[in-house]
């Protein structure tokens, strides 16, 4: 149980295009989902916290107009990187917190974004 | 000072050795302590989760929390090459975001 999926696993796009990444909790409901960015050999950097039905809360320094987050249901959150540039190339990971009151947080497999 | 400190390593040990991974923290409000394992180019996988002080054992893995010293540990017994990964500690006080350590890169040599 407690599986989180991400799609796509890898995407290559041209500079200036927008890319959407989906995060789904497959066997549980998640009122809270998180989006992280990870650089090579570095720890996870929280970008934003997404609550179902409300606006995402962005961490300091993260451009909310560039990284659009939508949490449309208890099992789906999306991250859209708008007008992507090469510096946006990174490993993006989502996670979902179980809503049963336990503090466990489960991560997706990540999406490798490469902007040419 | 970072809220959570973790030696990034790399740490390299022979197969079968006991591995000790550690994190220290400064926020006394942390109550939940997690260890995640992350293989290269994969998302982190929750290994162990403990609440407050004490020990928790799961197979070859033991998580230990000492809140008085603000120190947590993960022990791996009979280490295997498949245990080679980056291990991240993470902590939560129950309201805000998880706070991660930097991660320790571990290699188990056959």
GROMACS .gro file of C-alpha atoms in nm:
model
  226
    1UNK     CA    1   0.000   0.000   0.000
    2UNK     CA    2   0.085   0.374   0.005
    3UNK     CA    3   0.202   0.398  -0.354
    4UNK     CA    4   0.260   0.730  -0.523
    5UNK     CA    5   0.307   0.745  -0.898
    6UNK     CA    6   0.442   1.018  -1.123
    7UNK     CA    7   0.405   1.069  -1.492
    8UNK     CA    8   0.607   1.110  -1.701
    9UNK     CA    9   0.922   0.958  -1.555
   10UNK     CA   10   1.138   1.147  -1.800
   11UNK     CA   11   1.070   1.440  -2.030
   12UNK     CA   12   1.285   1.637  -2.270
   13UNK     CA   13   1.149   1.961  -2.406
   14UNK     CA   14   1.258   2.270  -2.591
   15UNK     CA   15   1.321   2.598  -2.415
   16UNK     CA   16   1.005   2.807  -2.391
   17UNK     CA   17   0.759   2.520  -2.378
   18UNK     CA   18   0.547   2.416  -2.080
   19UNK     CA   19   0.563   2.077  -1.917
   20UNK     CA   20   0.303   1.914  -1.692
   21UNK     CA   21   0.395   1.649  -1.436
   22UNK     CA   22   0.126   1.441  -1.268
   23UNK     CA   23   0.141   1.296  -0.919
   24UNK     CA   24  -0.112   1.038  -0.806
   25UNK     CA   25  -0.169   0.856  -0.479
   26UNK     CA   26  -0.283   0.514  -0.599
   27UNK     CA   27  -0.423   0.346  -0.292
   28UNK     CA   28  -0.490   0.620  -0.041
   29UNK     CA   29  -0.633   0.968  -0.021
   30UNK     CA   30  -0.395   1.255   0.028
   31UNK     CA   31  -0.525   1.594   0.131
   32UNK     CA   32  -0.169   1.722   0.125
   33UNK     CA   33   0.086   1.670  -0.148
   34UNK     CA   34   0.433   1.817  -0.175
   35UNK     CA   35   0.656   1.902  -0.467
   36UNK     CA   36   1.032   1.882  -0.435
   37UNK     CA   37   1.323   1.954  -0.658
   38UNK     CA   38   1.648   1.767  -0.627
   39UNK     CA   39   1.983   1.858  -0.778
   40UNK     CA   40   2.251   1.591  -0.836
   41UNK     CA   41   2.395   1.457  -0.509
   42UNK     CA   42   2.188   1.704  -0.310
   43UNK     CA   43   1.898   1.664  -0.074
   44UNK     CA   44   1.538   1.743  -0.155
   45UNK     CA   45   1.435   2.106  -0.175
   46UNK     CA   46   1.069   2.166  -0.098
   47UNK     CA   47   0.907   2.383  -0.364
   48UNK     CA   48   0.546   2.395  -0.250
   49UNK     CA   49   0.279   2.232  -0.040
   50UNK     CA   50  -0.045   2.151  -0.216
   51UNK     CA   51  -0.374   2.108  -0.035
   52UNK     CA   52  -0.675   1.962  -0.214
   53UNK     CA   53  -0.916   2.232  -0.320
   54UNK     CA   54  -0.704   2.528  -0.221
   55UNK     CA   55  -0.410   2.726  -0.350
   56UNK     CA   56  -0.063   2.585  -0.306
   57UNK     CA   57   0.176   2.733  -0.054
   58UNK     CA   58   0.512   2.809  -0.213
   59UNK     CA   59   0.846   2.815  -0.037
   60UNK     CA   60   1.049   3.132  -0.037
   61UNK     CA   61   1.228   3.187  -0.365
   62UNK     CA   62   1.002   2.961  -0.572
   63UNK     CA   63   0.818   3.145  -0.849
   64UNK     CA   64   0.452   3.053  -0.829
   65UNK     CA   65   0.380   3.186  -1.178
   66UNK     CA   66   0.648   2.961  -1.320
   67UNK     CA   67   0.568   2.647  -1.125
   68UNK     CA   68   0.190   2.611  -1.136
   69UNK     CA   69   0.045   2.359  -0.897
   70UNK     CA   70  -0.306   2.222  -0.906
   71UNK     CA   71  -0.446   1.977  -0.653
   72UNK     CA   72  -0.775   1.888  -0.817
   73UNK     CA   73  -0.867   1.581  -0.614
   74UNK     CA   74  -0.760   1.375  -0.315
   75UNK     CA   75  -0.549   1.155  -0.541
   76UNK     CA   76  -0.406   1.392  -0.802
   77UNK     CA   77  -0.176   1.693  -0.802
   78UNK     CA   78  -0.006   1.844  -1.104
   79UNK     CA   79   0.301   2.062  -1.144
   80UNK     CA   80   0.332   2.265  -1.462
   81UNK     CA   81   0.666   2.420  -1.544
   82UNK     CA   82   0.577   2.714  -1.766
   83UNK     CA   83   0.810   2.858  -2.029
   84UNK     CA   84   1.080   2.615  -1.928
   85UNK     CA   85   1.445   2.711  -1.953
   86UNK     CA   86   1.760   2.500  -1.928
   87UNK     CA   87   1.808   2.606  -1.565
   88UNK     CA   88   1.476   2.436  -1.485
   89UNK     CA   89   1.631   2.102  -1.576
   90UNK     CA   90   1.620   1.893  -1.262
   91UNK     CA   91   1.469   1.592  -1.088
   92UNK     CA   92   1.118   1.674  -0.963
   93UNK     CA   93   0.967   1.454  -0.693
   94UNK     CA   94   0.620   1.464  -0.544
   95UNK     CA   95   0.507   1.314  -0.218
   96UNK     CA   96   0.177   1.259  -0.044
   97UNK     CA   97   0.091   1.255   0.320
   98UNK     CA   98  -0.151   0.992   0.445
   99UNK     CA   99  -0.462   1.155   0.581
  100UNK     CA  100  -0.535   0.898   0.849
  101UNK     CA  101  -0.351   1.098   1.110
  102UNK     CA  102  -0.023   0.914   1.083
  103UNK     CA  103   0.267   1.131   0.982
  104UNK     CA  104   0.403   0.905   0.711
  105UNK     CA  105   0.485   1.071   0.385
  106UNK     CA  106   0.538   0.869   0.070
  107UNK     CA  107   0.729   0.975  -0.237
  108UNK     CA  108   0.680   0.924  -0.605
  109UNK     CA  109   0.957   0.787  -0.828
  110UNK     CA  110   1.047   1.130  -0.962
  111UNK     CA  111   1.044   1.298  -1.303
  112UNK     CA  112   1.365   1.387  -1.482
  113UNK     CA  113   1.313   1.711  -1.675
  114UNK     CA  114   1.567   1.817  -1.936
  115UNK     CA  115   1.516   2.149  -2.111
  116UNK     CA  116   1.719   2.195  -2.426
  117UNK     CA  117   2.298   2.635   1.192
  118UNK     CA  118   2.083   2.397   0.987
  119UNK     CA  119   1.783   2.245   1.160
  120UNK     CA  120   1.900   1.896   1.065
  121UNK     CA  121   2.262   1.799   1.015
  122UNK     CA  122   2.369   1.481   0.839
  123UNK     CA  123   2.716   1.384   0.724
  124UNK     CA  124   2.694   1.347   0.345
  125UNK     CA  125   2.971   1.089   0.336
  126UNK     CA  126   3.043   0.905   0.117
  127UNK     CA  127   3.057   0.604   0.347
  128UNK     CA  128   3.201   0.279   0.215
  129UNK     CA  129   3.199  -0.047   0.413
  130UNK     CA  130   3.252  -0.416   0.334
  131UNK     CA  131   2.958  -0.651   0.295
  132UNK     CA  132   2.836  -0.789   0.626
  133UNK     CA  133   2.949  -0.491   0.831
  134UNK     CA  134   2.723  -0.302   1.069
  135UNK     CA  135   2.647   0.044   0.936
  136UNK     CA  136   2.564   0.340   1.156
  137UNK     CA  137   2.405   0.648   1.004
  138UNK     CA  138   2.333   0.953   1.216
  139UNK     CA  139   2.160   1.289   1.222
  140UNK     CA  140   2.152   1.567   1.474
  141UNK     CA  141   1.888   1.834   1.501
  142UNK     CA  142   1.827   2.160   1.678
  143UNK     CA  143   1.446   2.191   1.691
  144UNK     CA  144   1.320   2.031   2.012
  145UNK     CA  145   0.965   2.038   1.873
  146UNK     CA  146   1.038   1.752   1.632
  147UNK     CA  147   0.836   1.448   1.731
  148UNK     CA  148   0.837   1.229   1.420
  149UNK     CA  149   1.158   1.087   1.283
  150UNK     CA  150   1.193   0.911   0.951
  151UNK     CA  151   1.462   0.740   0.751
  152UNK     CA  152   1.434   0.726   0.375
  153UNK     CA  153   1.643   0.527   0.129
  154UNK     CA  154   1.698   0.668  -0.217
  155UNK     CA  155   1.852   0.476  -0.502
  156UNK     CA  156   2.011   0.670  -0.784
  157UNK     CA  157   1.752   0.850  -1.001
  158UNK     CA  158   1.461   0.720  -0.793
  159UNK     CA  159   1.230   0.878  -0.540
  160UNK     CA  160   1.297   0.829  -0.167
  161UNK     CA  161   1.146   0.518  -0.008
  162UNK     CA  162   1.029   0.528   0.353
  163UNK     CA  163   1.234   0.278   0.554
  164UNK     CA  164   1.151   0.346   0.915
  165UNK     CA  165   0.934   0.587   1.107
  166UNK     CA  166   0.948   0.646   1.481
  167UNK     CA  167   0.764   0.871   1.718
  168UNK     CA  168   0.951   1.029   2.009
  169UNK     CA  169   1.245   0.860   2.181
  170UNK     CA  170   1.334   0.494   2.176
  171UNK     CA  171   1.427   0.215   1.940
  172UNK     CA  172   1.241   0.050   1.658
  173UNK     CA  173   1.356  -0.260   1.478
  174UNK     CA  174   1.255  -0.391   1.138
  175UNK     CA  175   1.453  -0.684   1.010
  176UNK     CA  176   1.814  -0.577   0.964
  177UNK     CA  177   1.731  -0.212   1.034
  178UNK     CA  178   1.711  -0.042   1.373
  179UNK     CA  179   1.613   0.322   1.420
  180UNK     CA  180   1.710   0.493   1.741
  181UNK     CA  181   1.599   0.831   1.871
  182UNK     CA  182   1.755   1.015   2.165
  183UNK     CA  183   1.556   1.333   2.212
  184UNK     CA  184   1.764   1.446   2.511
  185UNK     CA  185   2.071   1.460   2.286
  186UNK     CA  186   1.875   1.556   1.972
  187UNK     CA  187   2.038   1.266   1.794
  188UNK     CA  188   1.893   0.992   1.577
  189UNK     CA  189   2.057   0.687   1.426
  190UNK     CA  190   1.986   0.415   1.174
  191UNK     CA  191   2.174   0.087   1.211
  192UNK     CA  192   2.198  -0.167   0.932
  193UNK     CA  193   2.310  -0.515   1.032
  194UNK     CA  194   2.461  -0.769   0.793
  195UNK     CA  195   2.485  -0.504   0.525
  196UNK     CA  196   2.433  -0.613   0.165
  197UNK     CA  197   2.544  -0.458  -0.166
  198UNK     CA  198   2.176  -0.391  -0.233
  199UNK     CA  199   2.179  -0.154   0.065
  200UNK     CA  200   2.403   0.082  -0.134
  201UNK     CA  201   2.202   0.402  -0.167
  202UNK     CA  202   2.164   0.748  -0.020
  203UNK     CA  203   1.998   0.751   0.321
  204UNK     CA  204   1.805   1.061   0.422
  205UNK     CA  205   1.683   1.139   0.770
  206UNK     CA  206   1.373   1.355   0.797
  207UNK     CA  207   1.189   1.510   1.089
  208UNK     CA  208   0.852   1.667   1.154
  209UNK     CA  209   0.694   1.845   1.445
  210UNK     CA  210   0.341   1.767   1.339
  211UNK     CA  211   0.233   2.083   1.166
  212UNK     CA  212   0.471   2.213   0.906
  213UNK     CA  213   0.689   2.051   0.644
  214UNK     CA  214   0.927   1.761   0.675
  215UNK     CA  215   1.283   1.878   0.730
  216UNK     CA  216   1.544   1.663   0.560
  217UNK     CA  217   1.907   1.602   0.628
  218UNK     CA  218   2.151   1.629   0.341
  219UNK     CA  219   2.162   1.253   0.292
  220UNK     CA  220   2.450   1.008   0.337
  221UNK     CA  221   2.577   0.817   0.035
  222UNK     CA  222   2.646   0.459   0.140
  223UNK     CA  223   2.831   0.194  -0.060
  224UNK     CA  224   2.850  -0.169   0.052
  225UNK     CA  225   3.142  -0.343  -0.115
  226UNK     CA  226   3.107  -0.715  -0.199
   0.00000   0.00000   0.00000
